[in-house]
PDB file of C-alpha atoms and ligand atoms in Angstrom:
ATOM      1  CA  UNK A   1     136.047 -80.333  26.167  1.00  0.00           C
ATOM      2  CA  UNK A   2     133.604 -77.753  26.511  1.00  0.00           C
ATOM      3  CA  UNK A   3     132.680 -76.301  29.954  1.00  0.00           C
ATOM      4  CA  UNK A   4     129.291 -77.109  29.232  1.00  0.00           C
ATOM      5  CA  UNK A   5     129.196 -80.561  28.546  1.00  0.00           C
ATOM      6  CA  UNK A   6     131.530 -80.669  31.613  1.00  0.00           C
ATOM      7  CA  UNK A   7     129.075 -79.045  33.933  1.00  0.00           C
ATOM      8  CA  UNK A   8     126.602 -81.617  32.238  1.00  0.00           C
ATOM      9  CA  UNK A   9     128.588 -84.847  33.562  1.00  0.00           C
ATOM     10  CA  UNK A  10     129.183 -82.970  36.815  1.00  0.00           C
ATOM     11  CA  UNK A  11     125.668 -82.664  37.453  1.00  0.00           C
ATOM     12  CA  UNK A  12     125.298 -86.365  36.288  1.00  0.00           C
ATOM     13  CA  UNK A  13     127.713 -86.858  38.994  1.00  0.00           C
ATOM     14  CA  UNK A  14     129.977 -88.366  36.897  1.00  0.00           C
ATOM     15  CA  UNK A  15     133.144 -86.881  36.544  1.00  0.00           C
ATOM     16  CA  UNK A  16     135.797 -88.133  38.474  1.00  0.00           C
ATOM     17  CA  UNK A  17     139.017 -87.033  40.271  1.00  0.00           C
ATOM     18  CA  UNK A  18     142.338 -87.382  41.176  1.00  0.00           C
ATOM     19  CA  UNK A  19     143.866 -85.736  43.697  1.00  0.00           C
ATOM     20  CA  UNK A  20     147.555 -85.434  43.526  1.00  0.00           C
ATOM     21  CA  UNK A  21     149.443 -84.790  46.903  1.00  0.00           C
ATOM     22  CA  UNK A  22     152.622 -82.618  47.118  1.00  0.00           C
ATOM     23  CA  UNK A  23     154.605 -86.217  48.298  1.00  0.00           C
ATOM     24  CA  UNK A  24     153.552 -87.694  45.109  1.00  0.00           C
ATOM     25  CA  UNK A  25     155.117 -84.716  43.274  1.00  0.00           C
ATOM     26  CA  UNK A  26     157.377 -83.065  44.686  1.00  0.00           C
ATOM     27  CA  UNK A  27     157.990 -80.188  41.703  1.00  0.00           C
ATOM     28  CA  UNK A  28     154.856 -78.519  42.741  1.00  0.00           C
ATOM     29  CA  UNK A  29     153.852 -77.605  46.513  1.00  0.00           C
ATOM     30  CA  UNK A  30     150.492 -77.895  45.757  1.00  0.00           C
ATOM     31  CA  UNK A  31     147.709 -80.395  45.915  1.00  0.00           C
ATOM     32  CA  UNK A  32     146.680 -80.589  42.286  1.00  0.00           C
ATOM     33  CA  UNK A  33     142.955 -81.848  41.535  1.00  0.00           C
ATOM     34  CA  UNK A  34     142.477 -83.729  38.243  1.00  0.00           C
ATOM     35  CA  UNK A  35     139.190 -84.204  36.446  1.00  0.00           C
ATOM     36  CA  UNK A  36     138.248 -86.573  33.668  1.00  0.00           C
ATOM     37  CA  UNK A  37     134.898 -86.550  31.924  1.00  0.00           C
ATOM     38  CA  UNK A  38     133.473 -90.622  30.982  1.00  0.00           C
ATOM     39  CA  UNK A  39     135.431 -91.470  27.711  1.00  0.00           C
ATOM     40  CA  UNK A  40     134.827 -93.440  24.478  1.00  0.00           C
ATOM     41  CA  UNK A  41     136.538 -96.715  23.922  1.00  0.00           C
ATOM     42  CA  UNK A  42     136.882 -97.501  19.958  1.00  0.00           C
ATOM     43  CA  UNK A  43     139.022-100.361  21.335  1.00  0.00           C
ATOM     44  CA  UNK A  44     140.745-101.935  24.379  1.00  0.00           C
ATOM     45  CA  UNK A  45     143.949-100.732  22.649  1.00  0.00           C
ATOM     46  CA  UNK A  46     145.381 -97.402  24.331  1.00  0.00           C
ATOM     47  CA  UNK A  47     145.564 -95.291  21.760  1.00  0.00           C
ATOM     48  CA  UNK A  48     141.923 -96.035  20.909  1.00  0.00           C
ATOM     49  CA  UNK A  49     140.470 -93.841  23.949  1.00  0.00           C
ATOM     50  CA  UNK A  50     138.040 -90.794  23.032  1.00  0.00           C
ATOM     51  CA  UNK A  51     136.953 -87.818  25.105  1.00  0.00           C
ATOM     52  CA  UNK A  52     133.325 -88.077  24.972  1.00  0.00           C
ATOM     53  CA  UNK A  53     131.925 -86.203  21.553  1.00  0.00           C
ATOM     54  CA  UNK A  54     129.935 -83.235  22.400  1.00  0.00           C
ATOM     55  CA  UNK A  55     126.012 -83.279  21.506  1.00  0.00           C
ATOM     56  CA  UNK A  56     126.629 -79.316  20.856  1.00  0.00           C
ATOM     57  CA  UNK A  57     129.518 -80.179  18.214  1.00  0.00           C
ATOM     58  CA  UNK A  58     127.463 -82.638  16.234  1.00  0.00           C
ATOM     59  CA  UNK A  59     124.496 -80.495  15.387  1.00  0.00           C
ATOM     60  CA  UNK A  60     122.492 -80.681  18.317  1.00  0.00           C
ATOM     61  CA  UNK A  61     120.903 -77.435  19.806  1.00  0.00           C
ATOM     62  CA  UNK A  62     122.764 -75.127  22.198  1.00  0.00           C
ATOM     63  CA  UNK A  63     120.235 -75.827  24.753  1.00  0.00           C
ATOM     64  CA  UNK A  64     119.995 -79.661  24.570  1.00  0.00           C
ATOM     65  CA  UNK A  65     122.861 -80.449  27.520  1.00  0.00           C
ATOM     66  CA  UNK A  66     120.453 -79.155  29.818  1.00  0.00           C
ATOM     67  CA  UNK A  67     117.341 -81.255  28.993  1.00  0.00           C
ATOM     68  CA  UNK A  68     119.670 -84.308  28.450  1.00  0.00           C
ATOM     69  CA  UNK A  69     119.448 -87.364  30.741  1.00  0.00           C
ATOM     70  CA  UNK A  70     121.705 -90.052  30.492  1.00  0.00           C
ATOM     71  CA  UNK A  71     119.811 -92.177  28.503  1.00  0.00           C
ATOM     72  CA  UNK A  72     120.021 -89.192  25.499  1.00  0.00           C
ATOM     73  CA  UNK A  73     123.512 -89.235  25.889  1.00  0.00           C
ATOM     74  CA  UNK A  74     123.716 -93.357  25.793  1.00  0.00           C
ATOM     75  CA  UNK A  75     121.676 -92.599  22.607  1.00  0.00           C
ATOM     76  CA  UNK A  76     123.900 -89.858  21.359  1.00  0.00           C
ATOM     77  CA  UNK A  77     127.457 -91.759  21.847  1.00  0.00           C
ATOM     78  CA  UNK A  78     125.750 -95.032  20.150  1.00  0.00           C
ATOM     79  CA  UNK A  79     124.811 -93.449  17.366  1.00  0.00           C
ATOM     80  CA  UNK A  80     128.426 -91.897  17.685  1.00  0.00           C
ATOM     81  CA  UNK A  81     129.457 -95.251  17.343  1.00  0.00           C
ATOM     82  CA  UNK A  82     127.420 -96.993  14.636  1.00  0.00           C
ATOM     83  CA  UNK A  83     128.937 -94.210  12.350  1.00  0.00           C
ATOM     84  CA  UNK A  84     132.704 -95.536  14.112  1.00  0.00           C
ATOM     85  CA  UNK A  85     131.566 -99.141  13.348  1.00  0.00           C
ATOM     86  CA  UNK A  86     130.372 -98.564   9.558  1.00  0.00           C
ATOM     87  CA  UNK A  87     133.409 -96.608   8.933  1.00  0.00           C
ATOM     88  CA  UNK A  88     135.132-100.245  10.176  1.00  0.00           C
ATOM     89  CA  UNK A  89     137.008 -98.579  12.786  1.00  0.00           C
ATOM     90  CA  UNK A  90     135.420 -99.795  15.999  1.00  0.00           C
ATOM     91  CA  UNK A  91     136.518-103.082  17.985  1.00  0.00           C
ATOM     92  CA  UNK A  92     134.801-105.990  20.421  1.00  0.00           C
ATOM     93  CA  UNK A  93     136.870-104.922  24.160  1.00  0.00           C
ATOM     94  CA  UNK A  94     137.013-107.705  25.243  1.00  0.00           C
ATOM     95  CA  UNK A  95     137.572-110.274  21.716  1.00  0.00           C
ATOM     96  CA  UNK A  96     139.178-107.157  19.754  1.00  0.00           C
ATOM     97  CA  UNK A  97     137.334-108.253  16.491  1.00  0.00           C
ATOM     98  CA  UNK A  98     136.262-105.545  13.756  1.00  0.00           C
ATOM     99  CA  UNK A  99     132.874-104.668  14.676  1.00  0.00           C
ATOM    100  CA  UNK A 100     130.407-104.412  11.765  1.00  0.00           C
ATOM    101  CA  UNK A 101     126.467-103.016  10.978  1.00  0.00           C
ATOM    102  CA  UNK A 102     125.936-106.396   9.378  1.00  0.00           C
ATOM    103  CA  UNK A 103     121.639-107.349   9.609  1.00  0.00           C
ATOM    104  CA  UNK A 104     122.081-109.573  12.778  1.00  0.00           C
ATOM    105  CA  UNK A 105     124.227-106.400  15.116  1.00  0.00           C
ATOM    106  CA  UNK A 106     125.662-109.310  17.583  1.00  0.00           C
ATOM    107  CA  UNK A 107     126.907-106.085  19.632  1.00  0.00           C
ATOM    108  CA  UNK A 108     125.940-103.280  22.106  1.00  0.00           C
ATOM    109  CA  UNK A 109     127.661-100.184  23.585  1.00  0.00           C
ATOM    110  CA  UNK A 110     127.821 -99.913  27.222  1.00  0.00           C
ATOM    111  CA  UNK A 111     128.662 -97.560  29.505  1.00  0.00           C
ATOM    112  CA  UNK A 112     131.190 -98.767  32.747  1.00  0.00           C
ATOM    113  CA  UNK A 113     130.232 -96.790  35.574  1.00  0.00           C
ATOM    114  CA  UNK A 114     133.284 -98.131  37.692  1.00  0.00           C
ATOM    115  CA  UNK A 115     136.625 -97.433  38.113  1.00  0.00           C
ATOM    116  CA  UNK A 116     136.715 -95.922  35.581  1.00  0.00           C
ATOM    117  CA  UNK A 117     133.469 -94.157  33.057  1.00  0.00           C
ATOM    118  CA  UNK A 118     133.538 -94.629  29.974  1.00  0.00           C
ATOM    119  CA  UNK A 119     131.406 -96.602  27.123  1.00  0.00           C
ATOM    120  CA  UNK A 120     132.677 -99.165  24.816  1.00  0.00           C
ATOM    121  CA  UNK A 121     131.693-101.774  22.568  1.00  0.00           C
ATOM    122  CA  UNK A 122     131.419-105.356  23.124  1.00  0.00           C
ATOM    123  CA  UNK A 123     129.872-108.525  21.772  1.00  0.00           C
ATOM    124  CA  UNK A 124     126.862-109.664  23.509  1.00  0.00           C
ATOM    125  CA  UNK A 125     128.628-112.876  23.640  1.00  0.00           C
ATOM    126  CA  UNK A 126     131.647-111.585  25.112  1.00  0.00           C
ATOM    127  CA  UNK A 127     130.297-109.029  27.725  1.00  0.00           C
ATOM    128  CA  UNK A 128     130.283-111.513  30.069  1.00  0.00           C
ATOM    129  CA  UNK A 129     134.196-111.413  29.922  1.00  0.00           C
ATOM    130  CA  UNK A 130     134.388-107.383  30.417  1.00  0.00           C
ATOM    131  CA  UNK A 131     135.157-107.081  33.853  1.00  0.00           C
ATOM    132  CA  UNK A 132     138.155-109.169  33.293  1.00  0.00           C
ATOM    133  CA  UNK A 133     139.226-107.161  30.750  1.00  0.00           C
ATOM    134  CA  UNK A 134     138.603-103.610  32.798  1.00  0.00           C
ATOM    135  CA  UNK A 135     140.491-105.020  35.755  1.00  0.00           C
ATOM    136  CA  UNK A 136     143.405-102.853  36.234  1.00  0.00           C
ATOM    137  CA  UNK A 137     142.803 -99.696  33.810  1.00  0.00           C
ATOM    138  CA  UNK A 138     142.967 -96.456  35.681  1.00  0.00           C
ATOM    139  CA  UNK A 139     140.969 -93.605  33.844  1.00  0.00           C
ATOM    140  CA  UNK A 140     143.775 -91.077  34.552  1.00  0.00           C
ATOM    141  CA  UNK A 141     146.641 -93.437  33.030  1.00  0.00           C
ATOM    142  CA  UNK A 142     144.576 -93.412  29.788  1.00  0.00           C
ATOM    143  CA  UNK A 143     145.659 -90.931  27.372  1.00  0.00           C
ATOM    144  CA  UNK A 144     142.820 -89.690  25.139  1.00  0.00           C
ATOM    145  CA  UNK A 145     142.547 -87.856  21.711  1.00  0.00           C
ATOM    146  CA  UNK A 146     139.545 -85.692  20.003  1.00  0.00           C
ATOM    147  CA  UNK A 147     136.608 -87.862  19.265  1.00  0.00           C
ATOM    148  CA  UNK A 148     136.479 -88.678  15.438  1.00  0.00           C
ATOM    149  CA  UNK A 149     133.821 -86.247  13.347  1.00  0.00           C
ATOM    150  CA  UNK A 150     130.745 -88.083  12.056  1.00  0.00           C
ATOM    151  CA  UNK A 151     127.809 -86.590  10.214  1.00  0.00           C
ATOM    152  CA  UNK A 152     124.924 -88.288  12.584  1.00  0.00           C
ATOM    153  CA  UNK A 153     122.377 -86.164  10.829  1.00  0.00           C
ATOM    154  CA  UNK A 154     119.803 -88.840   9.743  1.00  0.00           C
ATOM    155  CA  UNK A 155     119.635 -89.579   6.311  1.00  0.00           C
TER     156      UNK A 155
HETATM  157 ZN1   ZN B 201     133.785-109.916  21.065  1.00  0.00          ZN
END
């Protein structure tokens, strides 16, 4: 991830951290700090964890991160996703059903500001059930890859 978009979330006050004590691991004689950025979920499954796509890396301007509030970047991850959900790769958290961009969307991102950050996908129906299903997930047990490229220039 790019510093920038990491200073971005730190100024959103959203990064979080994990502070590892020498007792925990004893190889290394110093405290080690962790930080992890809000991720994307394309599923509940593990393996389906993104780090947050950058605005920068999908065509918008240098300069955007600093105007952006966090209701741009809710905008820019869903439309992030509706590209994840037409390409039929994006899953309900909580019902793990293939999402589609059928007429009637029955779904929504959100973003968990919790535990742990990170946005996902659920039913409307079934977002009710979502705490259940985040109960339990620690956001530096989570192993995350490179978001997926979309073209989310308007067509
Ligand atoms: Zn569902």
């Amino acid at each position: 991830m790019r510093n920038e978009l990491l200073a971005w979330f730190a100024r959103e006050g959203l990064l979080l951290t994990n502070v590892l004590s020498p007792e925990q691991d004893p190889e290394h004689d110093e405290i080690k700090i962790a930080v992890r950025a809000p991720l994307v979920a394309l599923s509940r499954s593990n393996d389906d964890f993104r780090e947050c796509p950058d605005p920068v890396l999908f065509g918008y301007p240098e300069s955007s991160l600093e105007m952006m509030t966090l209701d741009d970047m809710n905008e820019f991850v869903l439309s992030w996703f509706e590209r994840a959900v037409a390409a039929g790769m994006a899953r309900c958290f909580v019902c793990n059903q293939v999402l589609d961009m059928g007429e009637e969307k029955p779904w929504d991102a959100v973003f968990v500001s919790h535990d742990m950050h990170c946005w996902l996908l659920t039913h409307f129906d079934c977002k009710r059930y979502l705490s259940r299903d985040l109960k339990g997930r620690h956001p530096f047990e989570v192993s995350t890859h490179s978001p997926e490229f979309f073209d989310l220039r308007l067509t």
